[in-house]
PDB file of C-alpha atoms in Angstrom:
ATOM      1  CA  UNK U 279      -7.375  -3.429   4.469  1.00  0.00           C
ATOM      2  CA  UNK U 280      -9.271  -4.804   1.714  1.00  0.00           C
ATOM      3  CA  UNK U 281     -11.932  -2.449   0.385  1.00  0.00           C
ATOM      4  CA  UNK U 282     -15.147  -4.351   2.001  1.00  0.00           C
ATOM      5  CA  UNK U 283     -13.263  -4.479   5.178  1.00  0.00           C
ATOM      6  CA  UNK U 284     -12.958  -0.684   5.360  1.00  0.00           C
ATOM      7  CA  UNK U 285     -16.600   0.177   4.038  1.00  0.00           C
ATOM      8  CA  UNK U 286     -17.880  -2.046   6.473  1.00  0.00           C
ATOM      9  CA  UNK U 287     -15.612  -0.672   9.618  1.00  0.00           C
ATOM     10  CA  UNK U 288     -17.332   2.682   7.953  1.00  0.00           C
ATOM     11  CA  UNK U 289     -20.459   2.266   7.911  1.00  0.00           C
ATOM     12  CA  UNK U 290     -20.344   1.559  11.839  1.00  0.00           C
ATOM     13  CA  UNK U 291     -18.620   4.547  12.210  1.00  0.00           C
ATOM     14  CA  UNK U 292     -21.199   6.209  10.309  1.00  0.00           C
ATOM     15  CA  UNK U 293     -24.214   4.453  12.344  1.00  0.00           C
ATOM     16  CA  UNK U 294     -22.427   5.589  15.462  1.00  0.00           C
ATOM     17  CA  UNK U 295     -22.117   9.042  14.488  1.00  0.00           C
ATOM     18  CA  UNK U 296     -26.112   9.140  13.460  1.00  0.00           C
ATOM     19  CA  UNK U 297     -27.083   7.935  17.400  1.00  0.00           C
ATOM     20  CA  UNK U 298     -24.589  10.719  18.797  1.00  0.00           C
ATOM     21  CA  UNK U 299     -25.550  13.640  15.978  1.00  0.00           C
ATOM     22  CA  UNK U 300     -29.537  12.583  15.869  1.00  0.00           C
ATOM     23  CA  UNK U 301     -29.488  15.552  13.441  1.00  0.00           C
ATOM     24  CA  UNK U 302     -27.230  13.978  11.228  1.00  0.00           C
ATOM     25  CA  UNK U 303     -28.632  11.541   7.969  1.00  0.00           C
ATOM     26  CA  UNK U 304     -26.996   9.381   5.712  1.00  0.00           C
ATOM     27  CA  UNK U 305     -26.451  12.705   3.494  1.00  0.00           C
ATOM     28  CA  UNK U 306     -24.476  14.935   5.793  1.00  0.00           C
ATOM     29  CA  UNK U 307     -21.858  16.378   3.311  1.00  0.00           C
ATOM     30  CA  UNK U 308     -19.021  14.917   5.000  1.00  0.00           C
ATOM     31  CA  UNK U 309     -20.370  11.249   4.980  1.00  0.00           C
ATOM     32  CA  UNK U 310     -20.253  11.752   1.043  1.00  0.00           C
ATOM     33  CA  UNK U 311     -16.854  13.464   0.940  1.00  0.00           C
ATOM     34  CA  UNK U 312     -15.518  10.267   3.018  1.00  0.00           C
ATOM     35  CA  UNK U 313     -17.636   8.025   0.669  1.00  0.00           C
ATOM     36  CA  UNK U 314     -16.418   9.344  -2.639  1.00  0.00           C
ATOM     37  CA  UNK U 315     -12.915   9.178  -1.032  1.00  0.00           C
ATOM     38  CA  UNK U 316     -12.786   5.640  -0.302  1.00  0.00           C
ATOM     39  CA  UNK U 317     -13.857   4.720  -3.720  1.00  0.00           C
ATOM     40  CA  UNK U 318     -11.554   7.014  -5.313  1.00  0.00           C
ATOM     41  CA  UNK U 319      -8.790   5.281  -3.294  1.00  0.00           C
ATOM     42  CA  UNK U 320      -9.872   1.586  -4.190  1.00  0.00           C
ATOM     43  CA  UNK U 321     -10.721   2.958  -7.848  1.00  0.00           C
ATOM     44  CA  UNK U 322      -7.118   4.201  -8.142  1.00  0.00           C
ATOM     45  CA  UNK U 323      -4.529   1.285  -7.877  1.00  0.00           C
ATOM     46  CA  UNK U 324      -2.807   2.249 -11.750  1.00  0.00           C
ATOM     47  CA  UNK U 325       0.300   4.507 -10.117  1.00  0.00           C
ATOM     48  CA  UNK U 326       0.642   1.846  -7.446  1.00  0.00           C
ATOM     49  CA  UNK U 327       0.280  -1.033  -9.404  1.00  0.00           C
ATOM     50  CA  UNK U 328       3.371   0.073 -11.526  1.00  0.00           C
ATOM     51  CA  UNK U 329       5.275   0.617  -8.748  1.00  0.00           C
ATOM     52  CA  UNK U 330       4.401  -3.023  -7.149  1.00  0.00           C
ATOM     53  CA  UNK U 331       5.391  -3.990 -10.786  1.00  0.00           C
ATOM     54  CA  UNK U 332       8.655  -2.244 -10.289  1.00  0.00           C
ATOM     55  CA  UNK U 333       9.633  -3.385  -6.663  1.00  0.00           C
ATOM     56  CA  UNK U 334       8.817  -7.631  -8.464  1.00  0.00           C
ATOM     57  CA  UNK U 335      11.482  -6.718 -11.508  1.00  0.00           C
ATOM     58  CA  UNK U 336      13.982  -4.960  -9.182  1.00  0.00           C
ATOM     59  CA  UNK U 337      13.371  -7.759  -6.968  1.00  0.00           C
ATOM     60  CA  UNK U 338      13.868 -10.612  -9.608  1.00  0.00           C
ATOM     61  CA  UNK U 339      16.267  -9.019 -11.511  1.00  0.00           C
ATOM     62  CA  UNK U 340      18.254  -8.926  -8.126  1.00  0.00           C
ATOM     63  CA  UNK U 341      17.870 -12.724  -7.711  1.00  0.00           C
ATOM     64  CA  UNK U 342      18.606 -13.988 -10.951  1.00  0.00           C
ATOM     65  CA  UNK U 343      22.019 -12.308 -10.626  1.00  0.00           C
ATOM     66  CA  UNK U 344      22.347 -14.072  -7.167  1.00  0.00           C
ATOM     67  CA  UNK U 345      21.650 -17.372  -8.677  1.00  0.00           C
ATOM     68  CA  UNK U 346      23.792 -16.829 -12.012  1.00  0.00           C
ATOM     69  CA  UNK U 347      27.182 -18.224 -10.889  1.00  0.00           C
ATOM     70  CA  UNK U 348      30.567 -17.894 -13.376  1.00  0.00           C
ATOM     71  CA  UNK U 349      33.727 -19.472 -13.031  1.00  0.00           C
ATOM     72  CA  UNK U 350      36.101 -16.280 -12.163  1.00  0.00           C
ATOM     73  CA  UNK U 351      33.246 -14.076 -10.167  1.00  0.00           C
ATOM     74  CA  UNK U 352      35.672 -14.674  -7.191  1.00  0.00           C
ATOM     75  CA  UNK U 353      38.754 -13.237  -9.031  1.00  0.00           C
ATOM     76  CA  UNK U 354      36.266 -10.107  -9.509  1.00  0.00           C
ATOM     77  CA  UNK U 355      34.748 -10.433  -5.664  1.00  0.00           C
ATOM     78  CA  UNK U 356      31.101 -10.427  -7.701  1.00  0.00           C
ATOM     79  CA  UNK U 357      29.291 -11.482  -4.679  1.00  0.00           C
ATOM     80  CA  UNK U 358      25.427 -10.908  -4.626  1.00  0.00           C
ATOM     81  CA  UNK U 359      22.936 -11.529  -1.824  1.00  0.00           C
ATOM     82  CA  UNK U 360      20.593 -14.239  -2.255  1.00  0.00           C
ATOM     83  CA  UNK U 361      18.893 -13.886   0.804  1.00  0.00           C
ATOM     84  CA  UNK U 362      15.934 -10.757   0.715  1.00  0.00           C
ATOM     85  CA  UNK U 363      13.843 -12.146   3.189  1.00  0.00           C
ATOM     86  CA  UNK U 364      10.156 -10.989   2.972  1.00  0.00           C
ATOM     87  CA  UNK U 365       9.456  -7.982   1.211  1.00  0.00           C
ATOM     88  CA  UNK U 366       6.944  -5.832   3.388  1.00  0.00           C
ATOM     89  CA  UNK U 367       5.185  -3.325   1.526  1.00  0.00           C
ATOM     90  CA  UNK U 368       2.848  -2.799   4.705  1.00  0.00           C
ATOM     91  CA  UNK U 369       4.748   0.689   6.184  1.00  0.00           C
ATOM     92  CA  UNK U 370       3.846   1.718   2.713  1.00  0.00           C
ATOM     93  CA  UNK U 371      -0.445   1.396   2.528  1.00  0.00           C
ATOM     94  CA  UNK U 372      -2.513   4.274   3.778  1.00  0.00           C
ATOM     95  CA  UNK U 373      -3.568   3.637   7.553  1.00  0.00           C
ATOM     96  CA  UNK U 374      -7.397   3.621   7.870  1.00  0.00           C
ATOM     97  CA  UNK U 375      -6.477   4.044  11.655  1.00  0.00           C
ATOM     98  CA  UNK U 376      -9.220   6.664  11.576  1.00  0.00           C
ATOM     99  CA  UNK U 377     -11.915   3.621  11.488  1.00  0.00           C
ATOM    100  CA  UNK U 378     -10.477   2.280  14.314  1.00  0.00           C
ATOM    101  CA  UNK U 379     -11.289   5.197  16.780  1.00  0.00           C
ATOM    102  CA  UNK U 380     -14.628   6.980  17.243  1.00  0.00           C
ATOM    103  CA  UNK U 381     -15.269   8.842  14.558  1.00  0.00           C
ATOM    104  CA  UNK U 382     -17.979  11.040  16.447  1.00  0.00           C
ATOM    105  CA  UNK U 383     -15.331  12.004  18.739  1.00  0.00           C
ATOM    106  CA  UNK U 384     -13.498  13.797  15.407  1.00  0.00           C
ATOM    107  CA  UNK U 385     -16.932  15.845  14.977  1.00  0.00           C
ATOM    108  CA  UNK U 386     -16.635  19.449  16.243  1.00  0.00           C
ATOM    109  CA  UNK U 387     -19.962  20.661  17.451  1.00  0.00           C
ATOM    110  CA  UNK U 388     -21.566  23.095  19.493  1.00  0.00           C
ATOM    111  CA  UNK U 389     -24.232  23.086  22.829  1.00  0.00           C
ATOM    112  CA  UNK U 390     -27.610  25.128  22.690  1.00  0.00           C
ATOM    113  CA  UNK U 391     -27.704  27.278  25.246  1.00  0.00           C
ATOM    114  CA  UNK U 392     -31.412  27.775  25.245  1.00  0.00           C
ATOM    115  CA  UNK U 393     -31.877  24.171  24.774  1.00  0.00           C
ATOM    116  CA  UNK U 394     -29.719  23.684  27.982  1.00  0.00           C
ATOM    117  CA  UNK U 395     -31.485  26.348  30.600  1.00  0.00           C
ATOM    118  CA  UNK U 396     -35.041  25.136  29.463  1.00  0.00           C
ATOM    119  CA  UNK U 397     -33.705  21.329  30.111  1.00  0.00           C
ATOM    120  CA  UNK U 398     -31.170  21.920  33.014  1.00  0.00           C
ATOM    121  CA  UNK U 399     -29.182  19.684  30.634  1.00  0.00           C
ATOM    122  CA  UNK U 400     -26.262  20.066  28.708  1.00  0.00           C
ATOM    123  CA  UNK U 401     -28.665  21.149  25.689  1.00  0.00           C
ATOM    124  CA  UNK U 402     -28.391  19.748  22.396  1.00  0.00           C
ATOM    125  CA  UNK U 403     -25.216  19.113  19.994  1.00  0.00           C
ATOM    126  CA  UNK U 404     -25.409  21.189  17.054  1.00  0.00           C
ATOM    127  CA  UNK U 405     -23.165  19.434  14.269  1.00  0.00           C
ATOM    128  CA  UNK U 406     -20.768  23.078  12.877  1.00  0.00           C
ATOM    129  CA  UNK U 407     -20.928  23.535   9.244  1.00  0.00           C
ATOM    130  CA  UNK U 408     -17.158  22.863   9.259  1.00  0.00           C
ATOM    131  CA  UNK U 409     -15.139  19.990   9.948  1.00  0.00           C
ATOM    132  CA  UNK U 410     -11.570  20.632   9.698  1.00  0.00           C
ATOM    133  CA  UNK U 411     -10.340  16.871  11.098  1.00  0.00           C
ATOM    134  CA  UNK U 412     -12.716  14.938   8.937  1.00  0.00           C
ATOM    135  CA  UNK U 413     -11.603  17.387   6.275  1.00  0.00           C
ATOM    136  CA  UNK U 414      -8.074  16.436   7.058  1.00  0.00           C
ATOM    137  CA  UNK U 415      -9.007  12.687   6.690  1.00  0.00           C
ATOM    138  CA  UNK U 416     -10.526  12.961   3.256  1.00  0.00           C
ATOM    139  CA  UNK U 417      -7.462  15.070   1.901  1.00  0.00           C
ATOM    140  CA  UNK U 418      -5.082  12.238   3.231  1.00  0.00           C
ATOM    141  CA  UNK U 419      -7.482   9.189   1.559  1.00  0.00           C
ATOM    142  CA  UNK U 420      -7.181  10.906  -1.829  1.00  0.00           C
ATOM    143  CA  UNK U 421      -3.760  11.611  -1.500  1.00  0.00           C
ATOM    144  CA  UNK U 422      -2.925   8.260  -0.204  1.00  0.00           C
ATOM    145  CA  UNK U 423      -2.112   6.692  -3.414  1.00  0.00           C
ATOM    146  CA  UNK U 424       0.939   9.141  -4.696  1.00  0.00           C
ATOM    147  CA  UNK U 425       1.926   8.767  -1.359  1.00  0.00           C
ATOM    148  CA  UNK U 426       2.331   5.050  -1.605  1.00  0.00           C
ATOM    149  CA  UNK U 427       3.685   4.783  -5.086  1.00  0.00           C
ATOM    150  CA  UNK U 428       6.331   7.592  -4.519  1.00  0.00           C
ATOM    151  CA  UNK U 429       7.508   5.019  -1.661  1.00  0.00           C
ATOM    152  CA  UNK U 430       7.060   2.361  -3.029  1.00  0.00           C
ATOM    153  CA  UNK U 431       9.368   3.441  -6.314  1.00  0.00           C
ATOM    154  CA  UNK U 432      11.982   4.451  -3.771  1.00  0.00           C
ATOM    155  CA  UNK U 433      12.056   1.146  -2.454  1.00  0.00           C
ATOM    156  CA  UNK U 434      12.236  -0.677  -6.084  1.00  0.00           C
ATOM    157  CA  UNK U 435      15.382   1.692  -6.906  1.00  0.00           C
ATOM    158  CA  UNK U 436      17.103   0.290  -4.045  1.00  0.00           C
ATOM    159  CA  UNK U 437      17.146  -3.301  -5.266  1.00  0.00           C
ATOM    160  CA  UNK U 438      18.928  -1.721  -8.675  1.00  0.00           C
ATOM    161  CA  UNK U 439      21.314   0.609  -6.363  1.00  0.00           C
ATOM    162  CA  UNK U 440      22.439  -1.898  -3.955  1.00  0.00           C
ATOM    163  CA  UNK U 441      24.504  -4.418  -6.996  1.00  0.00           C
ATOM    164  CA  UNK U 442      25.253  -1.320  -9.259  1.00  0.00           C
ATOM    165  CA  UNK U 443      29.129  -1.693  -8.674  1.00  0.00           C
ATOM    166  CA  UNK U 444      28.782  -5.274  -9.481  1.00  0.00           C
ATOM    167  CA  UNK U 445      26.827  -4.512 -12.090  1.00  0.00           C
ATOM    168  CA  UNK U 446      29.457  -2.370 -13.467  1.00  0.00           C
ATOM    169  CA  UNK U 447      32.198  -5.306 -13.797  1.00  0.00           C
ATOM    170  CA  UNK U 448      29.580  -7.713 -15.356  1.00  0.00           C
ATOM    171  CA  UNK U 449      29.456  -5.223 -17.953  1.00  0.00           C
ATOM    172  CA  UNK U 450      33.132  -5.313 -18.268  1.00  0.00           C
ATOM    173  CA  UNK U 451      34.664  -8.164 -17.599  1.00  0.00           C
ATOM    174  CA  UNK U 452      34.448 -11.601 -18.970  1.00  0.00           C
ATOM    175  CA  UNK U 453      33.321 -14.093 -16.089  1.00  0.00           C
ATOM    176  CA  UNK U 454      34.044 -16.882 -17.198  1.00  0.00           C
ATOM    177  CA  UNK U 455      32.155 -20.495 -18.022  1.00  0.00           C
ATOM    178  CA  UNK U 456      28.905 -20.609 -16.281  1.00  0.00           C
ATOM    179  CA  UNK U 457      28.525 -22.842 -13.504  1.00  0.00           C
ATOM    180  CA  UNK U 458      25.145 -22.096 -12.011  1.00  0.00           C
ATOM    181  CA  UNK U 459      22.149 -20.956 -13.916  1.00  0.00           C
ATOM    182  CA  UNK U 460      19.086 -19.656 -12.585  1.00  0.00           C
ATOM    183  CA  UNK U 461      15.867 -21.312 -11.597  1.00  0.00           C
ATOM    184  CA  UNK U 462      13.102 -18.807 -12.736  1.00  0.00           C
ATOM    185  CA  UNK U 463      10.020 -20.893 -10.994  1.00  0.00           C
ATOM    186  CA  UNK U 464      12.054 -20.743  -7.758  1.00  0.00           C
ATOM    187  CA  UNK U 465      12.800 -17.208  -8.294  1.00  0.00           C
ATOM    188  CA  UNK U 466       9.255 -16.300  -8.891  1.00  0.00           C
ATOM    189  CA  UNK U 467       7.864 -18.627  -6.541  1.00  0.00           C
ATOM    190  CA  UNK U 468      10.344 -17.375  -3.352  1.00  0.00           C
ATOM    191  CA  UNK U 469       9.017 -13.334  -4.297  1.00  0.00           C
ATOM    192  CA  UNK U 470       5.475 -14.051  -4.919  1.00  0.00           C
ATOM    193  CA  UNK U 471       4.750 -16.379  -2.010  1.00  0.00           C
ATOM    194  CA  UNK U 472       7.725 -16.696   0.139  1.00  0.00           C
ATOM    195  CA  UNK U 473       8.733 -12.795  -0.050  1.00  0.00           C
ATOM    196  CA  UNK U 474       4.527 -12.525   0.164  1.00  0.00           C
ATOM    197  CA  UNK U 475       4.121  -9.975  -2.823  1.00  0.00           C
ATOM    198  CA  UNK U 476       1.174 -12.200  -4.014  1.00  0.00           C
ATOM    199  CA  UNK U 477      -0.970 -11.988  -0.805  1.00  0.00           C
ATOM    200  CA  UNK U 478      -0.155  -8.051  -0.161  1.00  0.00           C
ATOM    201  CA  UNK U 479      -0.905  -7.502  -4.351  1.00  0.00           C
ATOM    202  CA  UNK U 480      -4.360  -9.640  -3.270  1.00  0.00           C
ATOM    203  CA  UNK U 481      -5.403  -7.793  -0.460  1.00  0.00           C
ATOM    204  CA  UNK U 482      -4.584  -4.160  -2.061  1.00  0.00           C
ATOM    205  CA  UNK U 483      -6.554  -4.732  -5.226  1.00  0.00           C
ATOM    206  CA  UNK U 484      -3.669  -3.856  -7.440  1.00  0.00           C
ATOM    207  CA  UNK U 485      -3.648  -5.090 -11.417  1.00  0.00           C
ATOM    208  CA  UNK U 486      -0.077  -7.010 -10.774  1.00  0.00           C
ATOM    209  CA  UNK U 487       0.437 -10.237 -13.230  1.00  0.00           C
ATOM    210  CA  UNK U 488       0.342 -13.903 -11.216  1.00  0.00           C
ATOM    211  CA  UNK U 489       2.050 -16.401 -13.245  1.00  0.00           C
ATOM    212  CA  UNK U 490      -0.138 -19.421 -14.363  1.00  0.00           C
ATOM    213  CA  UNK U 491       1.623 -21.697 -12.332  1.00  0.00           C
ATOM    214  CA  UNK U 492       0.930 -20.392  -9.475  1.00  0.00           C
ATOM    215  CA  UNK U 493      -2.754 -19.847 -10.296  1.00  0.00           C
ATOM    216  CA  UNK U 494      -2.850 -16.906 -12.099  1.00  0.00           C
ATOM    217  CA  UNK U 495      -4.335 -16.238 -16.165  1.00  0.00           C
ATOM    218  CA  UNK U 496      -1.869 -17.003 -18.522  1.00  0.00           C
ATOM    219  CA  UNK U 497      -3.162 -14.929 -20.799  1.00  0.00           C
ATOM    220  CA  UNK U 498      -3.775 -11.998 -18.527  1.00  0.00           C
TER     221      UNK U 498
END
């Protein structure tokens, strides 16, 4: 979710929570724990950038050796895919599935019971000064971030594990005459906008360079 998306799911959460806790203000200590959390997690995107970063070289690196065709790799059985499909980051992003339930129903209160035999009702919620699942939610938003990259960097080392024994006999073996070279625009283009790397970089916030041609700042 893209950071205005998730303050504004928030700040419904937080208007709903004010008409079930009357007591409650804009101020509670929890609202500004969540608060400072979220921008922490957009303000953060350095560790995850790199690994973004890491997943597009892996990623490349992986297709220019698909595209790079010699004369004997088929004496050697060098045979690399050229197919990767889309790469999905999404499993990877923190959930904000919190924002998508009640949040009031995550505040632990208590009833007064003088409040409820003078009003034969069930008396008044008193917000307790501890929160242990909202306190669980803020702990996961500013740890969300490590999370991700360590993931993320798992899944870029598997693009340089999966052709390491070819790898190997490119090193030591002579190939041959080229006979197919690589087209880096099509390479870029297919993991940018086929693979969708640029719209999941877009919608995260990360700092990941977008080639000129395909609209971003040369001389970023």
């Amino acid at each position: 979710m893209k950071k205005e998306d998730v303050l504004r799911a928030y700040e419904e959460q937080k208007a709903a929570c004010i008409v079930a806790f009357p007591t409650l203000t804009g101020s509670w200590t929890y609202f500004v724990q969540l608060e400072k959390a979220i921008d922490s997690y957009f303000s953060d995107v350095a560790s995850v950038s790199d690994s973004v970063r890491a997943v597009i070289r892996g990623a490349y690196v992986s297709q220019t050796k698909a595209a790079l065709k010699c004369k004997d790799d088929e004496k050697y059985g060098i045979e690399y895919n050229a197919d990767v499909g889309r790469i999905d980051l999404t499993p990877y992003w923190y959930a904000w599935e919190w924002l998508k339930e009640n949040l009031a129903d995550k505040i632990k209160y208590t009833t007064s019971e003088t409040s409820a035999q003078a009003e034969g009702s069930a008396g008044e919620k008193i917000v307790d000064a501890e929160q242990p699942e909202l306190e669980t939610v803020v702990k996961d938003i500013l740890t969300a971030r490590a999370t991700e990259a360590t993931q993320i960097n798992d899944y870029a080392e598997s693009f340089w594990q999966v052709n390491s024994k070819m790898d190997f006999i490119c090193l030591v073996e002579d190939r041959g005459n080229v006979v197919k070279t690589p087209n880096k625009k099509a390479i870029v283009e297919k993991l940018y906008l086929d693979c969708g790397l640029l719209a999941q970089s877009q919608e995260n916030g990360l700092d990941i360079y977008v080639p000129s041609y395909l609209g971003g700042d040369a001389s970023a």
